[in-house]
JSON list of C-alpha atoms in Angstrom, two decimals:
[
{"chain": "A", "resi": 1, "resn": "MET", "atom": "CA", "xyz": [-2.20, -23.85, 9.05]},
{"chain": "A", "resi": 2, "resn": "LEU", "atom": "CA", "xyz": [-4.04, -20.54, 9.15]},
{"chain": "A", "resi": 3, "resn": "ASN", "atom": "CA", "xyz": [-1.40, -18.79, 10.96]},
{"chain": "A", "resi": 4, "resn": "ALA", "atom": "CA", "xyz": [1.51, -20.25, 8.44]},
{"chain": "A", "resi": 5, "resn": "GLY", "atom": "CA", "xyz": [-0.76, -19.02, 5.82]},
{"chain": "A", "resi": 6, "resn": "ILE", "atom": "CA", "xyz": [-0.75, -15.24, 7.39]},
{"chain": "A", "resi": 7, "resn": "ALA", "atom": "CA", "xyz": [2.78, -15.77, 8.04]},
{"chain": "A", "resi": 8, "resn": "MET", "atom": "CA", "xyz": [3.80, -16.29, 4.68]},
{"chain": "A", "resi": 9, "resn": "PHE", "atom": "CA", "xyz": [1.35, -13.42, 3.47]},
{"chain": "A", "resi": 10, "resn": "GLU", "atom": "CA", "xyz": [3.04, -11.25, 5.99]},
{"chain": "A", "resi": 11, "resn": "ARG", "atom": "CA", "xyz": [6.31, -12.13, 4.01]},
{"chain": "A", "resi": 12, "resn": "VAL", "atom": "CA", "xyz": [5.07, -11.17, 1.02]},
{"chain": "A", "resi": 13, "resn": "THR", "atom": "CA", "xyz": [3.61, -7.81, 1.88]},
{"chain": "A", "resi": 14, "resn": "LEU", "atom": "CA", "xyz": [7.11, -7.25, 3.33]},
{"chain": "A", "resi": 15, "resn": "SER", "atom": "CA", "xyz": [8.73, -8.00, 0.25]},
{"chain": "A", "resi": 16, "resn": "MET", "atom": "CA", "xyz": [6.26, -5.55, -1.61]},
{"chain": "A", "resi": 17, "resn": "ALA", "atom": "CA", "xyz": [6.89, -2.76, 0.75]},
{"chain": "A", "resi": 18, "resn": "ILE", "atom": "CA", "xyz": [10.46, -3.39, -0.01]},
{"chain": "A", "resi": 19, "resn": "VAL", "atom": "CA", "xyz": [10.17, -2.78, -3.40]},
{"chain": "A", "resi": 20, "resn": "ALA", "atom": "CA", "xyz": [8.32, 0.51, -2.45]},
{"chain": "A", "resi": 21, "resn": "ALA", "atom": "CA", "xyz": [10.93, 1.39, -0.50]},
{"chain": "A", "resi": 22, "resn": "GLY", "atom": "CA", "xyz": [13.33, 0.77, -3.53]},
{"chain": "A", "resi": 23, "resn": "LEU", "atom": "CA", "xyz": [11.34, 2.89, -5.66]},
{"chain": "A", "resi": 24, "resn": "ILE", "atom": "CA", "xyz": [11.05, 5.75, -3.11]},
{"chain": "A", "resi": 25, "resn": "LEU", "atom": "CA", "xyz": [15.01, 5.80, -2.85]},
{"chain": "A", "resi": 26, "resn": "GLY", "atom": "CA", "xyz": [14.96, 5.69, -6.80]},
{"chain": "A", "resi": 27, "resn": "MET", "atom": "CA", "xyz": [12.81, 8.33, -7.24]},
{"chain": "A", "resi": 28, "resn": "SER", "atom": "CA", "xyz": [14.41, 10.52, -4.93]},
{"chain": "A", "resi": 29, "resn": "CYS", "atom": "CA", "xyz": [17.72, 9.78, -7.19]},
{"chain": "A", "resi": 30, "resn": "TRP", "atom": "CA", "xyz": [16.07, 10.83, -10.27]},
{"chain": "A", "resi": 31, "resn": "ILE", "atom": "CA", "xyz": [14.30, 14.11, -8.88]},
{"chain": "A", "resi": 32, "resn": "THR", "atom": "CA", "xyz": [17.71, 14.97, -7.41]},
{"chain": "A", "resi": 33, "resn": "TYR", "atom": "CA", "xyz": [19.28, 14.18, -10.65]},
{"chain": "A", "resi": 34, "resn": "ASP", "atom": "CA", "xyz": [16.45, 16.53, -12.59]},
{"chain": "A", "resi": 35, "resn": "VAL", "atom": "CA", "xyz": [16.84, 19.29, -10.10]},
{"chain": "A", "resi": 36, "resn": "LEU", "atom": "CA", "xyz": [20.34, 19.34, -10.33]},
{"chain": "A", "resi": 37, "resn": "THR", "atom": "CA", "xyz": [20.61, 19.25, -13.98]},
{"chain": "A", "resi": 38, "resn": "ARG", "atom": "CA", "xyz": [18.10, 21.74, -14.56]},
{"chain": "A", "resi": 39, "resn": "TYR", "atom": "CA", "xyz": [19.75, 24.37, -11.96]},
{"chain": "A", "resi": 40, "resn": "PHE", "atom": "CA", "xyz": [23.28, 23.43, -13.12]},
{"chain": "A", "resi": 41, "resn": "LEU", "atom": "CA", "xyz": [23.00, 22.69, -16.98]},
{"chain": "A", "resi": 42, "resn": "ASP", "atom": "CA", "xyz": [19.65, 24.43, -17.67]},
{"chain": "A", "resi": 43, "resn": "TRP", "atom": "CA", "xyz": [18.81, 20.88, -18.94]},
{"chain": "A", "resi": 44, "resn": "ALA", "atom": "CA", "xyz": [15.32, 19.56, -18.47]},
{"chain": "A", "resi": 45, "resn": "SER", "atom": "CA", "xyz": [14.48, 16.10, -17.69]},
{"chain": "A", "resi": 46, "resn": "PRO", "atom": "CA", "xyz": [10.89, 15.46, -18.75]},
{"chain": "A", "resi": 47, "resn": "TRP", "atom": "CA", "xyz": [10.71, 11.91, -18.26]},
{"chain": "A", "resi": 48, "resn": "ALA", "atom": "CA", "xyz": [11.55, 11.99, -14.87]},
{"chain": "A", "resi": 49, "resn": "PHE", "atom": "CA", "xyz": [7.68, 13.62, -13.69]},
{"chain": "A", "resi": 50, "resn": "ASP", "atom": "CA", "xyz": [6.31, 10.90, -15.87]},
{"chain": "A", "resi": 51, "resn": "LEU", "atom": "CA", "xyz": [8.34, 8.28, -13.85]},
{"chain": "A", "resi": 52, "resn": "SER", "atom": "CA", "xyz": [7.49, 10.08, -10.60]},
{"chain": "A", "resi": 53, "resn": "GLU", "atom": "CA", "xyz": [4.00, 9.82, -11.33]},
{"chain": "A", "resi": 54, "resn": "TYR", "atom": "CA", "xyz": [3.95, 5.93, -12.07]},
{"chain": "A", "resi": 55, "resn": "ALA", "atom": "CA", "xyz": [6.33, 5.20, -9.26]},
{"chain": "A", "resi": 56, "resn": "LEU", "atom": "CA", "xyz": [3.86, 6.94, -6.64]},
{"chain": "A", "resi": 57, "resn": "ILE", "atom": "CA", "xyz": [1.11, 4.60, -7.97]},
{"chain": "A", "resi": 58, "resn": "TRP", "atom": "CA", "xyz": [3.18, 1.80, -7.31]},
{"chain": "A", "resi": 59, "resn": "ILE", "atom": "CA", "xyz": [4.72, 2.99, -4.13]},
{"chain": "A", "resi": 60, "resn": "THR", "atom": "CA", "xyz": [1.07, 3.34, -2.82]},
{"chain": "A", "resi": 61, "resn": "PHE", "atom": "CA", "xyz": [-0.32, 0.21, -3.53]},
{"chain": "A", "resi": 62, "resn": "LEU", "atom": "CA", "xyz": [2.55, -2.03, -2.90]},
{"chain": "A", "resi": 63, "resn": "GLY", "atom": "CA", "xyz": [3.17, -0.46, 0.71]},
{"chain": "A", "resi": 64, "resn": "ALA", "atom": "CA", "xyz": [-0.26, 0.04, 1.86]},
{"chain": "A", "resi": 65, "resn": "PRO", "atom": "CA", "xyz": [-1.01, -3.52, 2.85]},
{"chain": "A", "resi": 66, "resn": "TRP", "atom": "CA", "xyz": [2.35, -3.83, 4.64]},
{"chain": "A", "resi": 67, "resn": "VAL", "atom": "CA", "xyz": [1.49, -0.65, 6.61]},
{"chain": "A", "resi": 68, "resn": "LEU", "atom": "CA", "xyz": [-1.77, -1.55, 7.43]},
{"chain": "A", "resi": 69, "resn": "LEU", "atom": "CA", "xyz": [-0.75, -5.14, 8.53]},
{"chain": "A", "resi": 70, "resn": "GLN", "atom": "CA", "xyz": [1.66, -3.44, 10.82]},
{"chain": "A", "resi": 71, "resn": "ASP", "atom": "CA", "xyz": [-0.65, -1.09, 12.20]},
{"chain": "A", "resi": 72, "resn": "ARG", "atom": "CA", "xyz": [1.52, 1.76, 11.29]},
{"chain": "A", "resi": 73, "resn": "HIS", "atom": "CA", "xyz": [-1.19, 3.88, 9.29]},
{"chain": "A", "resi": 74, "resn": "VAL", "atom": "CA", "xyz": [-2.80, 7.05, 10.51]},
{"chain": "A", "resi": 75, "resn": "ARG", "atom": "CA", "xyz": [-5.42, 6.37, 13.23]},
{"chain": "A", "resi": 76, "resn": "ILE", "atom": "CA", "xyz": [-7.90, 8.48, 15.25]},
{"chain": "A", "resi": 77, "resn": "GLU", "atom": "CA", "xyz": [-6.70, 6.69, 18.44]},
{"chain": "A", "resi": 78, "resn": "LEU", "atom": "CA", "xyz": [-7.87, 9.47, 21.17]},
{"chain": "A", "resi": 79, "resn": "LEU", "atom": "CA", "xyz": [-11.34, 8.49, 19.81]},
{"chain": "A", "resi": 80, "resn": "VAL", "atom": "CA", "xyz": [-10.99, 5.11, 19.62]},
{"chain": "A", "resi": 81, "resn": "ASP", "atom": "CA", "xyz": [-8.96, 4.61, 22.90]},
{"chain": "A", "resi": 82, "resn": "VAL", "atom": "CA", "xyz": [-11.85, 6.13, 25.28]},
{"chain": "A", "resi": 83, "resn": "LEU", "atom": "CA", "xyz": [-14.47, 4.05, 23.92]},
{"chain": "A", "resi": 84, "resn": "PRO", "atom": "CA", "xyz": [-15.30, 0.87, 25.83]},
{"chain": "A", "resi": 85, "resn": "LYS", "atom": "CA", "xyz": [-13.81, -2.36, 24.50]},
{"chain": "A", "resi": 86, "resn": "SER", "atom": "CA", "xyz": [-17.07, -3.70, 23.16]},
{"chain": "A", "resi": 87, "resn": "ILE", "atom": "CA", "xyz": [-17.79, -0.67, 20.80]},
{"chain": "A", "resi": 88, "resn": "GLN", "atom": "CA", "xyz": [-13.98, -0.73, 19.71]},
{"chain": "A", "resi": 89, "resn": "ARG", "atom": "CA", "xyz": [-14.64, -4.57, 18.80]},
{"chain": "A", "resi": 90, "resn": "ALA", "atom": "CA", "xyz": [-17.74, -3.72, 16.89]},
{"chain": "A", "resi": 91, "resn": "LEU", "atom": "CA", "xyz": [-16.50, -0.49, 15.19]},
{"chain": "A", "resi": 92, "resn": "GLY", "atom": "CA", "xyz": [-13.34, -2.59, 14.17]},
{"chain": "A", "resi": 93, "resn": "ILE", "atom": "CA", "xyz": [-15.46, -5.10, 12.81]},
{"chain": "A", "resi": 94, "resn": "ALA", "atom": "CA", "xyz": [-17.51, -2.63, 10.79]},
{"chain": "A", "resi": 95, "resn": "VAL", "atom": "CA", "xyz": [-14.76, -0.74, 9.49]},
{"chain": "A", "resi": 96, "resn": "CYS", "atom": "CA", "xyz": [-13.14, -3.94, 8.53]},
{"chain": "A", "resi": 97, "resn": "LEU", "atom": "CA", "xyz": [-16.14, -4.90, 6.35]},
{"chain": "A", "resi": 98, "resn": "ILE", "atom": "CA", "xyz": [-16.59, -1.68, 5.01]},
{"chain": "A", "resi": 99, "resn": "ALA", "atom": "CA", "xyz": [-13.08, -1.66, 4.13]},
{"chain": "A", "resi": 100, "resn": "PHE", "atom": "CA", "xyz": [-12.80, -5.05, 2.73]},
{"chain": "A", "resi": 101, "resn": "ALA", "atom": "CA", "xyz": [-15.57, -4.34, 0.42]},
{"chain": "A", "resi": 102, "resn": "ALA", "atom": "CA", "xyz": [-14.23, -1.13, -0.84]},
{"chain": "A", "resi": 103, "resn": "CYS", "atom": "CA", "xyz": [-11.23, -2.94, -1.77]},
{"chain": "A", "resi": 104, "resn": "VAL", "atom": "CA", "xyz": [-13.03, -5.49, -3.60]},
{"chain": "A", "resi": 105, "resn": "VAL", "atom": "CA", "xyz": [-15.03, -2.83, -5.43]},
{"chain": "A", "resi": 106, "resn": "LEU", "atom": "CA", "xyz": [-11.76, -1.14, -6.25]},
{"chain": "A", "resi": 107, "resn": "ALA", "atom": "CA", "xyz": [-10.11, -4.51, -7.46]},
{"chain": "A", "resi": 108, "resn": "TRP", "atom": "CA", "xyz": [-12.95, -5.33, -9.58]},
{"chain": "A", "resi": 109, "resn": "LYS", "atom": "CA", "xyz": [-13.44, -1.95, -11.28]},
{"chain": "A", "resi": 110, "resn": "THR", "atom": "CA", "xyz": [-9.83, -1.74, -11.85]},
{"chain": "A", "resi": 111, "resn": "SER", "atom": "CA", "xyz": [-9.37, -5.02, -13.03]},
{"chain": "A", "resi": 112, "resn": "VAL", "atom": "CA", "xyz": [-11.97, -4.40, -15.93]},
{"chain": "A", "resi": 113, "resn": "ALA", "atom": "CA", "xyz": [-10.28, -1.17, -16.66]},
{"chain": "A", "resi": 114, "resn": "ALA", "atom": "CA", "xyz": [-6.86, -2.82, -16.91]},
{"chain": "A", "resi": 115, "resn": "LEU", "atom": "CA", "xyz": [-8.24, -5.54, -19.36]},
{"chain": "A", "resi": 116, "resn": "GLN", "atom": "CA", "xyz": [-9.88, -3.12, -21.51]},
{"chain": "A", "resi": 117, "resn": "TYR", "atom": "CA", "xyz": [-6.49, -1.06, -21.55]},
{"chain": "A", "resi": 118, "resn": "TYR", "atom": "CA", "xyz": [-4.64, -4.26, -22.29]},
{"chain": "A", "resi": 119, "resn": "ASP", "atom": "CA", "xyz": [-7.32, -5.34, -24.92]},
{"chain": "A", "resi": 120, "resn": "ARG", "atom": "CA", "xyz": [-7.73, -2.08, -26.80]},
{"chain": "A", "resi": 121, "resn": "GLY", "atom": "CA", "xyz": [-3.86, -1.18, -26.71]},
{"chain": "A", "resi": 122, "resn": "ILE", "atom": "CA", "xyz": [-4.44, 1.96, -25.01]},
{"chain": "A", "resi": 123, "resn": "MET", "atom": "CA", "xyz": [-1.06, 4.14, -24.11]},
{"chain": "A", "resi": 124, "resn": "MET", "atom": "CA", "xyz": [-0.27, 6.61, -21.59]},
{"chain": "A", "resi": 125, "resn": "PRO", "atom": "CA", "xyz": [-0.43, 10.25, -23.46]},
{"chain": "A", "resi": 126, "resn": "ARG", "atom": "CA", "xyz": [2.88, 11.35, -21.99]},
{"chain": "A", "resi": 127, "resn": "ILE", "atom": "CA", "xyz": [6.69, 11.47, -23.16]},
{"chain": "A", "resi": 128, "resn": "TRP", "atom": "CA", "xyz": [6.97, 7.63, -22.36]},
{"chain": "A", "resi": 129, "resn": "ARG", "atom": "CA", "xyz": [4.60, 6.04, -24.63]},
{"chain": "A", "resi": 130, "resn": "ILE", "atom": "CA", "xyz": [4.10, 3.18, -22.82]},
{"chain": "A", "resi": 131, "resn": "PRO", "atom": "CA", "xyz": [0.83, 0.82, -22.55]},
{"chain": "A", "resi": 132, "resn": "ARG", "atom": "CA", "xyz": [-1.32, 2.18, -19.86]},
{"chain": "A", "resi": 133, "resn": "ILE", "atom": "CA", "xyz": [-1.77, -1.30, -18.18]},
{"chain": "A", "resi": 134, "resn": "TYR", "atom": "CA", "xyz": [1.84, -1.04, -16.77]},
{"chain": "A", "resi": 135, "resn": "PRO", "atom": "CA", "xyz": [1.73, 1.75, -14.28]},
{"chain": "A", "resi": 136, "resn": "TYR", "atom": "CA", "xyz": [-2.15, 0.96, -13.76]},
{"chain": "A", "resi": 137, "resn": "SER", "atom": "CA", "xyz": [-1.93, -2.67, -13.33]},
{"chain": "A", "resi": 138, "resn": "ILE", "atom": "CA", "xyz": [-0.90, -2.84, -9.52]},
{"chain": "A", "resi": 139, "resn": "ILE", "atom": "CA", "xyz": [-4.16, -1.17, -8.12]},
{"chain": "A", "resi": 140, "resn": "PRO", "atom": "CA", "xyz": [-6.04, -4.17, -8.97]},
{"chain": "A", "resi": 141, "resn": "ILE", "atom": "CA", "xyz": [-3.28, -6.28, -7.35]},
{"chain": "A", "resi": 142, "resn": "GLY", "atom": "CA", "xyz": [-2.64, -4.22, -4.22]},
{"chain": "A", "resi": 143, "resn": "SER", "atom": "CA", "xyz": [-6.40, -3.60, -3.71]},
{"chain": "A", "resi": 144, "resn": "MET", "atom": "CA", "xyz": [-6.72, -7.32, -3.42]},
{"chain": "A", "resi": 145, "resn": "PHE", "atom": "CA", "xyz": [-3.71, -7.46, -0.78]},
{"chain": "A", "resi": 146, "resn": "LEU", "atom": "CA", "xyz": [-5.35, -4.68, 1.01]},
{"chain": "A", "resi": 147, "resn": "GLY", "atom": "CA", "xyz": [-8.63, -6.49, 1.11]},
{"chain": "A", "resi": 148, "resn": "THR", "atom": "CA", "xyz": [-6.98, -9.75, 2.48]},
{"chain": "A", "resi": 149, "resn": "VAL", "atom": "CA", "xyz": [-4.98, -7.50, 5.21]},
{"chain": "A", "resi": 150, "resn": "PHE", "atom": "CA", "xyz": [-8.71, -6.42, 6.07]},
{"chain": "A", "resi": 151, "resn": "LEU", "atom": "CA", "xyz": [-9.57, -9.87, 6.42]},
{"chain": "A", "resi": 152, "resn": "VAL", "atom": "CA", "xyz": [-7.07, -10.59, 8.69]},
{"chain": "A", "resi": 153, "resn": "ARG", "atom": "CA", "xyz": [-7.73, -7.49, 10.97]},
{"chain": "A", "resi": 154, "resn": "LEU", "atom": "CA", "xyz": [-11.36, -8.81, 10.90]},
{"chain": "A", "resi": 155, "resn": "ARG", "atom": "CA", "xyz": [-10.24, -11.88, 12.40]},
{"chain": "A", "resi": 156, "resn": "LEU", "atom": "CA", "xyz": [-8.21, -10.38, 15.30]},
{"chain": "A", "resi": 157, "resn": "TYR", "atom": "CA", "xyz": [-11.11, -7.98, 16.12]},
{"chain": "A", "resi": 158, "resn": "ILE", "atom": "CA", "xyz": [-13.44, -11.42, 16.16]},
{"chain": "A", "resi": 159, "resn": "SER", "atom": "CA", "xyz": [-10.88, -13.58, 18.00]},
{"chain": "A", "resi": 160, "resn": "GLU", "atom": "CA", "xyz": [-9.34, -11.13, 20.42]},
{"chain": "A", "resi": 161, "resn": "THR", "atom": "CA", "xyz": [-10.79, -9.62, 23.86]},
{"chain": "A", "resi": 162, "resn": "ASP", "atom": "CA", "xyz": [-9.00, -6.55, 23.32]},
{"chain": "A", "resi": 163, "resn": "PRO", "atom": "CA", "xyz": [-7.77, -6.29, 19.87]},
{"chain": "A", "resi": 164, "resn": "GLU", "atom": "CA", "xyz": [-6.76, -2.75, 20.08]},
{"chain": "A", "resi": 165, "resn": "SER", "atom": "CA", "xyz": [-4.18, -3.66, 22.48]},
{"chain": "A", "resi": 166, "resn": "ALA", "atom": "CA", "xyz": [-2.92, -6.23, 20.09]},
{"chain": "A", "resi": 167, "resn": "LEU", "atom": "CA", "xyz": [-2.82, -3.64, 17.37]},
{"chain": "A", "resi": 168, "resn": "HIS", "atom": "CA", "xyz": [-0.99, -1.07, 19.50]},
{"chain": "A", "resi": 169, "resn": "LYS", "atom": "CA", "xyz": [1.53, -3.90, 20.30]},
{"chain": "A", "resi": 170, "resn": "ARG", "atom": "CA", "xyz": [1.94, -4.93, 16.50]},
{"chain": "A", "resi": 171, "resn": "ALA", "atom": "CA", "xyz": [2.41, -0.99, 15.74]},
{"chain": "A", "resi": 172, "resn": "SER", "atom": "CA", "xyz": [5.09, -0.58, 18.25]},
{"chain": "A", "resi": 173, "resn": "ALA", "atom": "CA", "xyz": [7.14, -3.29, 17.71]},
{"chain": "A", "resi": 174, "resn": "GLY", "atom": "CA", "xyz": [10.68, -2.66, 16.56]},
{"chain": "A", "resi": 175, "resn": "GLN", "atom": "CA", "xyz": [10.53, 0.94, 17.33]},
{"chain": "A", "resi": 176, "resn": "GLU", "atom": "CA", "xyz": [13.80, 0.90, 18.81]},
{"chain": "A", "resi": 177, "resn": "THR", "atom": "CA", "xyz": [15.39, -1.56, 16.49]},
{"chain": "A", "resi": 178, "resn": "GLY", "atom": "CA", "xyz": [13.78, -1.46, 13.24]},
{"chain": "A", "resi": 179, "resn": "PHE", "atom": "CA", "xyz": [13.04, -5.17, 13.41]},
{"chain": "A", "resi": 180, "resn": "SER", "atom": "CA", "xyz": [9.42, -6.43, 14.27]},
{"chain": "A", "resi": 181, "resn": "ASP", "atom": "CA", "xyz": [9.32, -8.72, 17.14]},
{"chain": "A", "resi": 182, "resn": "GLU", "atom": "CA", "xyz": [7.74, -11.87, 16.11]},
{"chain": "A", "resi": 183, "resn": "SER", "atom": "CA", "xyz": [5.90, -12.15, 19.51]},
{"chain": "A", "resi": 184, "resn": "ALA", "atom": "CA", "xyz": [3.93, -9.06, 18.49]},
{"chain": "A", "resi": 185, "resn": "GLY", "atom": "CA", "xyz": [2.39, -10.70, 15.49]},
{"chain": "A", "resi": 186, "resn": "ILE", "atom": "CA", "xyz": [-1.04, -11.09, 14.65]},
{"chain": "A", "resi": 187, "resn": "GLU", "atom": "CA", "xyz": [-2.11, -14.70, 15.28]}
]
């Protein structure tokens, strides 16, 4: 039952990452459009800058849970790999607990702010006068997903004898083909 829940959670985070990738593609298109129209037509598109700012927030909080779940984030492996397995596990558990707490606080504080933006009808002071809740509503949602990923990793650190090897296997799955190997999943 738990493994089925984790598999479903992985599919949801993958969907979020696909949306983030679509935003990256869209952002590259409208920035290219803006650069070309400025250069060739001397015509600025001020909306492109605002849209890029909003998209960067969404890209970050939609993509981060999947990246962490796949263990494809930046890590200081040089230090971790030379530590004894017991220290690796203890450090991993500590990092997961601290990061989970940080994600909970971030989700809580940004949820409160988002509700205030909504209740007060606060608008973005930009070219696009949109409610502030739209660009920033993804922060508490993404933080909750990211916190959940840290719980999944915590389970791995508690249950595995060599969690770092499992994470390395997970991170390298699909490097040649682009498709992840189901046998490399976190169980």
